[in-house]
Coordinates of N, CA and C and ligand atoms in Angstrom, one line a residue:
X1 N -44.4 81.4 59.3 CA -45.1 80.9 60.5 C -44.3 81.4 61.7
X2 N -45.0 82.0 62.9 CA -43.9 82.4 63.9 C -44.0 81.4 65.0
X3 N -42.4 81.6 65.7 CA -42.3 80.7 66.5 C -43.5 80.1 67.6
X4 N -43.4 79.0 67.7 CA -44.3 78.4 68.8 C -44.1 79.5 70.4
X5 N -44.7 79.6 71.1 CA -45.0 80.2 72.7 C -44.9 79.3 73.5
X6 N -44.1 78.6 74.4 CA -44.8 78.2 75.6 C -44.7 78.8 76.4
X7 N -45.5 78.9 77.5 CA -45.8 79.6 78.8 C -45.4 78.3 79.4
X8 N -44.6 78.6 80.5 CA -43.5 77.8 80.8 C -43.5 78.6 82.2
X9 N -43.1 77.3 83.5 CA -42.3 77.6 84.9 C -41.2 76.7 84.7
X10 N -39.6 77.2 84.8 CA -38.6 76.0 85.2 C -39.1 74.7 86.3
X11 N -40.1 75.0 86.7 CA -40.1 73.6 87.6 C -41.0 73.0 87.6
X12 N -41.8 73.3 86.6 CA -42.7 72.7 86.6 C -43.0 71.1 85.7
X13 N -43.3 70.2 86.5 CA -43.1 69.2 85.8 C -43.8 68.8 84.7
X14 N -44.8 69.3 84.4 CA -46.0 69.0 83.1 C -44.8 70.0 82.3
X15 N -44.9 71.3 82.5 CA -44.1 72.0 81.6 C -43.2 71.8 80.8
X16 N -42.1 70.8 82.1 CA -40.3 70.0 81.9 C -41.1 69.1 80.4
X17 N -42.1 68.5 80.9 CA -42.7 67.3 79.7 C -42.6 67.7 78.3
X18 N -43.3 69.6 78.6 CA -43.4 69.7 77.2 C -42.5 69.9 76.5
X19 N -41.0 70.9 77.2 CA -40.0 71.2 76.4 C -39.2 70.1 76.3
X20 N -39.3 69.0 77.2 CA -38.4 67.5 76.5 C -39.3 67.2 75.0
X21 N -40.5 67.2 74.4 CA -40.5 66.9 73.3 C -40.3 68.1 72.4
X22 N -41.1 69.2 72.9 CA -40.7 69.7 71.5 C -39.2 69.9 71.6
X23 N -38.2 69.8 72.8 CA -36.9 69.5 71.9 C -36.6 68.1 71.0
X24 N -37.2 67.0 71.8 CA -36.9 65.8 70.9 C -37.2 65.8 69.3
X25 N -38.4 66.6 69.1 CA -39.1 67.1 67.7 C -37.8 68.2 66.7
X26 N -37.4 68.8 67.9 CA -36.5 69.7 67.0 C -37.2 71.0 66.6
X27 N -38.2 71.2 67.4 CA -39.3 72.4 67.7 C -38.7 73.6 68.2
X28 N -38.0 74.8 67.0 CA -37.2 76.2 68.1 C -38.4 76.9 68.7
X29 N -38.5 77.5 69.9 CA -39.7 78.2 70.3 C -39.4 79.3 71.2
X30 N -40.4 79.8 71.6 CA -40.1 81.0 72.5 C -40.3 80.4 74.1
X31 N -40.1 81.0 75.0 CA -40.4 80.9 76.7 C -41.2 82.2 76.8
X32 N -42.3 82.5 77.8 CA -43.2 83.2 78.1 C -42.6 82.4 79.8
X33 N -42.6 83.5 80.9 CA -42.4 82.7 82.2 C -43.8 82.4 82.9
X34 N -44.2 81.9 83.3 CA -45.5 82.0 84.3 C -44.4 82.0 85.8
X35 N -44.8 82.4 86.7 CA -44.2 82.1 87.7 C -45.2 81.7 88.7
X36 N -45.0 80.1 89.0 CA -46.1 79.8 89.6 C -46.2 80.6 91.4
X37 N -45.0 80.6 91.8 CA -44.1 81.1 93.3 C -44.9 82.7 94.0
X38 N -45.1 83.4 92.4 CA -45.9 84.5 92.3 C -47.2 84.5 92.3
X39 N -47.8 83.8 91.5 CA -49.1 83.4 91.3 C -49.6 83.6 90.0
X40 N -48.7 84.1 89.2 CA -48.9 84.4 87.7 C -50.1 83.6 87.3
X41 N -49.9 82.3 87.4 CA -50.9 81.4 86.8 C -52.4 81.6 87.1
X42 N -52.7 82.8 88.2 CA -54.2 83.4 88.6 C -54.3 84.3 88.0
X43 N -53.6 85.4 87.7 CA -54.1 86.7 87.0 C -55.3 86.5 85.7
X44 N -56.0 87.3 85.8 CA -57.1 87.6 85.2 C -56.6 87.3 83.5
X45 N -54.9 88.0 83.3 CA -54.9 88.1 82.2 C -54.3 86.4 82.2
X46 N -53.7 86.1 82.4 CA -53.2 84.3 82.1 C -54.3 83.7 81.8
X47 N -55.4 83.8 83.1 CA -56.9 83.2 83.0 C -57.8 82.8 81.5
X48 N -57.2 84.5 81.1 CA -58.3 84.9 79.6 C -57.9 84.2 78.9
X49 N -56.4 83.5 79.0 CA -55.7 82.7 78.1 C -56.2 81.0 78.3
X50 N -55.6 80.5 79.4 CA -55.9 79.4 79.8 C -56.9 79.7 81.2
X51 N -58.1 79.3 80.7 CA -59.4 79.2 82.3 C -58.6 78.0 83.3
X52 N -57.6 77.0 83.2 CA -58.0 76.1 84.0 C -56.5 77.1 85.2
X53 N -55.8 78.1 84.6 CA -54.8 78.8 85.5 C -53.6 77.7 85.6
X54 N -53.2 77.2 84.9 CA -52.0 76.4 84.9 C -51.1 76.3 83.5
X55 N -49.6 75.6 83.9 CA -48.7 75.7 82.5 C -48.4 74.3 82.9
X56 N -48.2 73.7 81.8 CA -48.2 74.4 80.5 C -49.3 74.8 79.5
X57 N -48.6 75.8 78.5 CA -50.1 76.0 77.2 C -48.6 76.3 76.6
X58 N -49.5 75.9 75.2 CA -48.4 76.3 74.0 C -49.1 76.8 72.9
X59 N -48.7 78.3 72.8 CA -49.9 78.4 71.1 C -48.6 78.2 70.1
X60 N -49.4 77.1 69.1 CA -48.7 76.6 67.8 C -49.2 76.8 66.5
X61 N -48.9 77.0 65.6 CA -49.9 76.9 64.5 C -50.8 77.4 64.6
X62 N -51.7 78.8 65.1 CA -52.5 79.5 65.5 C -53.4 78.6 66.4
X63 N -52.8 78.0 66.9 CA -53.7 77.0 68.1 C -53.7 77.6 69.4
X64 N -54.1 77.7 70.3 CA -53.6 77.6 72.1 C -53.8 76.3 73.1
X65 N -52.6 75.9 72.9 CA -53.0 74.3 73.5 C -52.9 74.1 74.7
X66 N -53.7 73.4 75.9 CA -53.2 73.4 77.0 C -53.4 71.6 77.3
X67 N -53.0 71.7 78.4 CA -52.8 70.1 78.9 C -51.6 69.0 78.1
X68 N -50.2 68.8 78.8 CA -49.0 68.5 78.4 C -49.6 67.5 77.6
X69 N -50.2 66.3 78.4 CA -50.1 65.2 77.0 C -51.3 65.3 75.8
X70 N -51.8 66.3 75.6 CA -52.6 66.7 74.6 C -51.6 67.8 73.7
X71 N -50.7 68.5 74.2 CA -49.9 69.2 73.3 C -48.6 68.3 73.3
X72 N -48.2 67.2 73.7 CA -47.6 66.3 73.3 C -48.1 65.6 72.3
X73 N -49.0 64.8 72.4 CA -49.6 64.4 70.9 C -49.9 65.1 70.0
X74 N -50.2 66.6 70.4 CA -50.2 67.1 69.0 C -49.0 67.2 68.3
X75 N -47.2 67.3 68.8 CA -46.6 67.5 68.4 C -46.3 66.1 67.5
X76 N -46.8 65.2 68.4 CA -46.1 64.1 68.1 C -46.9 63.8 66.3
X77 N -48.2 64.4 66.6 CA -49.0 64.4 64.9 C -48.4 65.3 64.4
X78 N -48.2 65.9 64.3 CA -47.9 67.7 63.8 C -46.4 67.1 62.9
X79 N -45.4 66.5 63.9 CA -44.1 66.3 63.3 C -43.4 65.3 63.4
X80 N -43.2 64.3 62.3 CA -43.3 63.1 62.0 C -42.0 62.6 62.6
X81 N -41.0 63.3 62.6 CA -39.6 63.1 62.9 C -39.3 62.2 64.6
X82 N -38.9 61.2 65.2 CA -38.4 61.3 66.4 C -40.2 60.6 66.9
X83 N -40.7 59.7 66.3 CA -42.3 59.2 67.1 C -42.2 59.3 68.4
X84 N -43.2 59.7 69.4 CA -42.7 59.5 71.0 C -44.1 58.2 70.9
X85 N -44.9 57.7 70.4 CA -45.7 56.4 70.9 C -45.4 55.4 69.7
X86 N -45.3 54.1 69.6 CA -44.8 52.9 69.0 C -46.4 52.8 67.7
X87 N -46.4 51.9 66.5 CA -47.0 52.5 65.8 C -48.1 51.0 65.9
X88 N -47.9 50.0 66.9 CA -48.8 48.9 66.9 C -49.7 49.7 68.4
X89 N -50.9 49.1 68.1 CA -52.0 49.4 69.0 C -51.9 49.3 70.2
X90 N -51.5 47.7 70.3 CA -51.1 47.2 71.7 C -50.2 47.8 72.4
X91 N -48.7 48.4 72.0 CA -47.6 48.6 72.4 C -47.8 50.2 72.6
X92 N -48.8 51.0 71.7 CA -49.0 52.6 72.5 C -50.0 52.7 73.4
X93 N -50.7 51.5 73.7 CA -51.6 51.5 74.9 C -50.8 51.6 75.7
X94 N -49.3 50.3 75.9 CA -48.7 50.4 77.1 C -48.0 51.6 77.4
X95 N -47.2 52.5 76.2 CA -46.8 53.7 76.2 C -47.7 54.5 77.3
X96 N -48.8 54.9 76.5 CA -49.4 55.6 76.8 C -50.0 55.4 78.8
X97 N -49.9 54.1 78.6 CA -50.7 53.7 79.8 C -49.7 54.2 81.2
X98 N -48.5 54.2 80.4 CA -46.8 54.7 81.7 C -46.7 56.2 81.3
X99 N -47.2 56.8 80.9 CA -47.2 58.0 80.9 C -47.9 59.0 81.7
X100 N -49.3 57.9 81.3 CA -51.1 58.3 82.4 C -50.6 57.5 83.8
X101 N -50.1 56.6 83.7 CA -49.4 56.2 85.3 C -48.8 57.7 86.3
X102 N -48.2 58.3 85.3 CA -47.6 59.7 86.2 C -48.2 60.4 85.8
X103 N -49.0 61.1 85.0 CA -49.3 62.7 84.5 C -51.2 62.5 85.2
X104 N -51.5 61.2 85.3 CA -52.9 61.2 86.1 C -53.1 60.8 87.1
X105 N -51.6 60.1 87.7 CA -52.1 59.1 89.2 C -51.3 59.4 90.0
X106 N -49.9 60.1 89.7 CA -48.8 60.5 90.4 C -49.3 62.1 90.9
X107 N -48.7 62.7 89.6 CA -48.3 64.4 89.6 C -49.5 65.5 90.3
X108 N -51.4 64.7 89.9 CA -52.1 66.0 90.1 C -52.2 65.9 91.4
X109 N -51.8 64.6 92.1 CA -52.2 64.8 94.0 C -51.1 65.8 94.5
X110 N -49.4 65.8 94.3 CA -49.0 66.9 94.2 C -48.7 68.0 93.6
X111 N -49.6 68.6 92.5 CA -49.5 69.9 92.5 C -49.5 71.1 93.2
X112 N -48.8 72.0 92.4 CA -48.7 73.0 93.8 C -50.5 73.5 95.0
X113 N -51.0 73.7 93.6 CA -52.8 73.8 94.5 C -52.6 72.8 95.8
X114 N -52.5 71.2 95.1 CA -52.8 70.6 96.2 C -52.4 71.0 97.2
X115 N -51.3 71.1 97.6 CA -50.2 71.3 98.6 C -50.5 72.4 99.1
X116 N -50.5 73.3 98.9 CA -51.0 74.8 99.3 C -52.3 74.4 100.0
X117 N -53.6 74.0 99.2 CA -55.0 73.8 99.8 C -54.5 72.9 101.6
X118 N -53.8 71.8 101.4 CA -53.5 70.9 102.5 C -52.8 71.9 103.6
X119 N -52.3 72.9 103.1 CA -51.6 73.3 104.4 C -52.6 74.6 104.5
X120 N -52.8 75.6 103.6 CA -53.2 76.7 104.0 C -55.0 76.4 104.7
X121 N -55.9 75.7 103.8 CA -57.1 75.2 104.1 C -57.5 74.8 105.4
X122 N -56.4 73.1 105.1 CA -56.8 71.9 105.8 C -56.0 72.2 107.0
X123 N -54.8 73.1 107.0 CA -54.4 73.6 108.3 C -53.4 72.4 108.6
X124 N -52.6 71.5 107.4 CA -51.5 70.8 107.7 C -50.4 71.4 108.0
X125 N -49.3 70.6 108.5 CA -48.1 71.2 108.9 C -47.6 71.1 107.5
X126 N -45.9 71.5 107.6 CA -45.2 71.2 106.4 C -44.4 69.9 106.5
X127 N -44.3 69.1 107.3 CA -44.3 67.9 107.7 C -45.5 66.8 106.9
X128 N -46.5 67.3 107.3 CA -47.6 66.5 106.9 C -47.4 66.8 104.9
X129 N -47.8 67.5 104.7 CA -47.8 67.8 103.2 C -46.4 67.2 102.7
X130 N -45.2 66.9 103.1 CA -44.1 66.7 102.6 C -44.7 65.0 102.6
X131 N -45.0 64.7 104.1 CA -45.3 63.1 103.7 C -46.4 62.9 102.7
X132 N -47.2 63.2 102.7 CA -48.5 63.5 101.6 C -47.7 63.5 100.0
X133 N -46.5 63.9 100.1 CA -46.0 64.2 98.7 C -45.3 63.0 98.7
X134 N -44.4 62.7 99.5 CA -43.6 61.5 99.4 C -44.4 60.0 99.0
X135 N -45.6 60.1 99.8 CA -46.3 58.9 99.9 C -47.1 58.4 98.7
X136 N -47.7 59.5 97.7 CA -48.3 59.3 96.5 C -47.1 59.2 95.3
X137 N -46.0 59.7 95.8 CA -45.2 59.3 94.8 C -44.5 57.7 95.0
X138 N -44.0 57.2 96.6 CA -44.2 55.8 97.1 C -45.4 54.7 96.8
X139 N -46.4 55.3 96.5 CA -47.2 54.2 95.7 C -47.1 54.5 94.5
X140 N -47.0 55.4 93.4 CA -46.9 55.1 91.8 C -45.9 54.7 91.1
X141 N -44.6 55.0 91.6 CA -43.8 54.1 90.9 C -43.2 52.7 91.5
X142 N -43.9 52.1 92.6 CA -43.6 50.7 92.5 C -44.6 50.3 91.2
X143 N -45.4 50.5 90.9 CA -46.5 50.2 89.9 C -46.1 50.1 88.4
X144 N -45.4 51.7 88.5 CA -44.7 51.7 87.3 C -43.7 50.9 86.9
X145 N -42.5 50.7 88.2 CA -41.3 49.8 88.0 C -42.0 48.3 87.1
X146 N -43.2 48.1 87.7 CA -43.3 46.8 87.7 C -44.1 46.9 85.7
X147 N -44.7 47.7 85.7 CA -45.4 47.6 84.7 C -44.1 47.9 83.4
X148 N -43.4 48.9 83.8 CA -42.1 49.1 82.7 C -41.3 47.4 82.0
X149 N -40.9 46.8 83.5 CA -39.7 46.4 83.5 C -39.9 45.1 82.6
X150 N -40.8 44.5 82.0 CA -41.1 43.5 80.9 C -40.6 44.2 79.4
X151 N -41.2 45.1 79.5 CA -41.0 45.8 77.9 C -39.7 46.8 78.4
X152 N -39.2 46.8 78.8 CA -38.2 48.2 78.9 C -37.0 47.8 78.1
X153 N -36.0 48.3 77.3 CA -34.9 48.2 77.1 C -33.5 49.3 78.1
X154 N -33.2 50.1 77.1 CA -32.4 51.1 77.2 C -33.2 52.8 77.8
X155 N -34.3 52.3 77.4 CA -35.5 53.3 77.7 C -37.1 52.8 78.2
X156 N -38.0 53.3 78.8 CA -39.3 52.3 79.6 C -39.8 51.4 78.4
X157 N -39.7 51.8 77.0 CA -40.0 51.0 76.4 C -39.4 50.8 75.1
X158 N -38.4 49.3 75.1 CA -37.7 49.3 74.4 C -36.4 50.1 74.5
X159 N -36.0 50.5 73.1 CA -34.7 51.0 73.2 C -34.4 52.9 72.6
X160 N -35.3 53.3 72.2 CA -35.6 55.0 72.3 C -36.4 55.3 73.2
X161 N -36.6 57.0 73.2 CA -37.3 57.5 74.1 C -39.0 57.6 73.6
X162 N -39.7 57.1 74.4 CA -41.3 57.3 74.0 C -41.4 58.6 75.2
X163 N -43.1 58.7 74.9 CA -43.7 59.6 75.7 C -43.8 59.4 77.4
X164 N -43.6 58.2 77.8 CA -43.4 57.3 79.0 C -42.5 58.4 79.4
X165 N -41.4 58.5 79.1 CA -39.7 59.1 79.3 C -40.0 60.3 79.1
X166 N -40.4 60.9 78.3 CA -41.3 62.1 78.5 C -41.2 62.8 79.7
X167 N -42.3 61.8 80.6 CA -43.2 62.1 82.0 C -42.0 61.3 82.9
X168 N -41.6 60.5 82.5 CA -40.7 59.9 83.9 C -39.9 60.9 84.1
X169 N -38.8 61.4 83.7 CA -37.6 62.1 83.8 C -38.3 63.6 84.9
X170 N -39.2 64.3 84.5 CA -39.5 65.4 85.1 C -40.2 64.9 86.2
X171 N -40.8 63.6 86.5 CA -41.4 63.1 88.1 C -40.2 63.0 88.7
X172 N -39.0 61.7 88.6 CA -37.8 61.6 89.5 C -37.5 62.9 89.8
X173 N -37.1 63.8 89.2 CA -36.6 65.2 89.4 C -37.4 65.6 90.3
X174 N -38.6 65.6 90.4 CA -39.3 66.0 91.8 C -39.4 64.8 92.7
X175 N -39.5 63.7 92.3 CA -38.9 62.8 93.9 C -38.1 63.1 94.2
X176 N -37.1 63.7 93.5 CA -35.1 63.8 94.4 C -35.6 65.2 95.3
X177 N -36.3 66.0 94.4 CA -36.7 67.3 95.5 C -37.1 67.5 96.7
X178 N -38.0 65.9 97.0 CA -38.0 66.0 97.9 C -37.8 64.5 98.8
X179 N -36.1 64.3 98.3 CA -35.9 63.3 99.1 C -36.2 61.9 99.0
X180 N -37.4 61.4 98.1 CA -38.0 60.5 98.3 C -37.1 58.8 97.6
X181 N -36.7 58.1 98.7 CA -35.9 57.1 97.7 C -36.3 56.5 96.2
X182 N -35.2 56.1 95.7 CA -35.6 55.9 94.7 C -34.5 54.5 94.0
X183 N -34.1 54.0 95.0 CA -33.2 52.7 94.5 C -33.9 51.2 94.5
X184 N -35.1 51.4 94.5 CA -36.2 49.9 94.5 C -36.5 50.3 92.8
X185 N -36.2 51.3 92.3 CA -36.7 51.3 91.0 C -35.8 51.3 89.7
X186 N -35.1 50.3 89.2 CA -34.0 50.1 88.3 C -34.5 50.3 87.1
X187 N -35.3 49.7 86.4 CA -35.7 50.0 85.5 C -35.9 51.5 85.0
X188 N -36.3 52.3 85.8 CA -37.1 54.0 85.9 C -35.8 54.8 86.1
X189 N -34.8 54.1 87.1 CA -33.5 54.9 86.8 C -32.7 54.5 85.4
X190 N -32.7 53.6 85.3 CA -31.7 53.1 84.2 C -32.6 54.1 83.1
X191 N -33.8 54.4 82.7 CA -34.3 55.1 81.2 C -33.9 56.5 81.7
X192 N -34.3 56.9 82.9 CA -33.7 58.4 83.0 C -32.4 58.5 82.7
X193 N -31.2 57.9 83.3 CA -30.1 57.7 82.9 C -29.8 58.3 81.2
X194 N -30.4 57.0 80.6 CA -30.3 57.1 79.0 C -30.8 58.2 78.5
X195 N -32.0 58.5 79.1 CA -33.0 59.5 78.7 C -32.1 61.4 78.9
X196 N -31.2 61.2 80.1 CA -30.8 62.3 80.0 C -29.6 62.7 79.5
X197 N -29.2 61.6 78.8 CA -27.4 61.1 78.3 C -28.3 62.5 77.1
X198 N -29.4 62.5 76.4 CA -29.6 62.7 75.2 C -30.0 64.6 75.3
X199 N -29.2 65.3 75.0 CA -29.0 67.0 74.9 C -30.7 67.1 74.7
X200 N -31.8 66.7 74.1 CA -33.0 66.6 74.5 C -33.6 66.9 75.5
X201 N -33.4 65.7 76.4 CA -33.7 65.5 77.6 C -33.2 66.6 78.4
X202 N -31.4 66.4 78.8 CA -30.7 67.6 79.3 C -31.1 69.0 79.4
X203 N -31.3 69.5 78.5 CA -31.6 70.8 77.6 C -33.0 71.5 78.5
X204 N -34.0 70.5 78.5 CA -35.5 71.0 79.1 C -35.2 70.6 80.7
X205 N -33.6 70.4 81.4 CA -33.9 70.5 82.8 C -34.1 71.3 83.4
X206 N -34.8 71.8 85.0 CA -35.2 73.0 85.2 C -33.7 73.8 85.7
X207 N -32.9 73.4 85.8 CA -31.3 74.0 85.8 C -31.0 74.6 84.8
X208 N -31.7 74.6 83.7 CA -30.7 75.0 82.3 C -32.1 75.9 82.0
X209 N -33.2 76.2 83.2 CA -33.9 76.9 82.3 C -33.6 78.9 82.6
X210 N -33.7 79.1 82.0 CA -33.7 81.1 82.7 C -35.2 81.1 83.6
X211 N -34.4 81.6 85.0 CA -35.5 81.5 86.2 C -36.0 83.3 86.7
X212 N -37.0 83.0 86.8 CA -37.7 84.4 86.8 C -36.9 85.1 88.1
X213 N -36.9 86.3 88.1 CA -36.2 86.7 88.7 C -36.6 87.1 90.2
Ligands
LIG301 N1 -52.7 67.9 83.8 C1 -52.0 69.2 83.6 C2 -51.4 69.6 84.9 C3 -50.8 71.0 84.8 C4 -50.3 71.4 86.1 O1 -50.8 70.9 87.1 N2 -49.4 72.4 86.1 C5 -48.9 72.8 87.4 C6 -47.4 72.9 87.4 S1 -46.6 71.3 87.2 C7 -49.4 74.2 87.7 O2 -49.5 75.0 86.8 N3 -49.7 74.5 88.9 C8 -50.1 75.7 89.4 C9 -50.9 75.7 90.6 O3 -51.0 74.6 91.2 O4 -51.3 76.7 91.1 C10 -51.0 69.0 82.5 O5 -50.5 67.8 82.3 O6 -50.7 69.9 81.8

């Protein structure tokens, strides 16, 4: 079987998602770079690959998978080792539900499109789009703080890393990018903390990834 592909950007935060599990899985793979900076992610030939023009995709197992928490679940079926969702019903809803708190309500209002469209389109300054980024990320994780901090342990839920931690760790990393406080939220620092004690987590930062040149 040959190694798994991801088409990967170091900064990209869906991307950071994927390579924190397939390292938690213990998944060796290749890097393919997209460079989002260039526009890789438009070219006709990336396109033929993924139509929606974005990374992550990962072809596995003669699969081509795109959308992070759909090739996260698949890893998470695929390889039994290291579960990222809890195995009672109730308890992977809330997983699941701190995960879709950032990868559906946080991350797509700043994507790079968005941001680009707001300035280059809508004719915002870079002032404007900076608050625009600050401000969507200022409303989702009071939300999250609050929804974590009942079930949280050493991690958002309980005391390993779920799929939650996953998505949290590569969002802060883009709040600190751009400044946005982040000391109202103890619970969310305290799992990143733990979450990045673990060579897993470390390993898929965008610091440690080889950056296109
Ligand atoms: N919902 C998608 C989002 C993927 C996504 O937005 N990727 C960003 C990087 S984090 C991207 O490729 N952006 C390219 C662009 O905006 O042109 C997922 O979770 O995989």
């Amino acid at each position: 079987m040959s190694r798994p592909i991801l088409y990967d950007y170091f900064r990209s935060s869906a991307a950071y998602r994927v390579r924190i599990a397939l390292n938690l899985k213990g998944v060796d793979y290749e890097r393919r770079q997209i460079d989002l900076r260039e526009g890789d992610q438009q070219s006709a030939e990336y396109r033929a690959l993924n139509p929606q023009g974005l990374v992550p995709m990962l072809e596995i197992d003669g699969h081509r998978l795109t959308q992070s928490l759909a090739i996260i679940n698949y890893l998470d079926l695929r390889y039994a080792n290291q579960p990222l969702l809890p195995a009672s019903a109730a308890e992977r809803a809330h997983v699941v539900a701190m995960a879709m708190t950032i990868a559906c309500d946080i991350h797509p209002l700043n994507n790079l499109r968005v941001l680009k469209y707001l300035k280059n389109e809508l004719g915002h300054s870079q002032e404007e789009v900076d608050a625009w980024y600050a401000h969507w990320i200022s409303e989702g994780l009071p939300a999250l703080e609050a929804l974590a901090a009942p079930k949280a342990g050493q991690f958002l839920f309980g005391d390993g890393p779920t799929g939650a931690d996953v998505c949290l760790v590569p969002q802060l990393y883009n709040a600190r990018r751009f400044n946005v406080p982040l000391d109202a939220y103890p619970t969310l620092l305290r799992a990143e903390e733990n979450a990045n004690s673990l060579e897993a987590f470390a390993a898929a930062h965008p610091d440690r990834q080889e950056v296109p040149a």
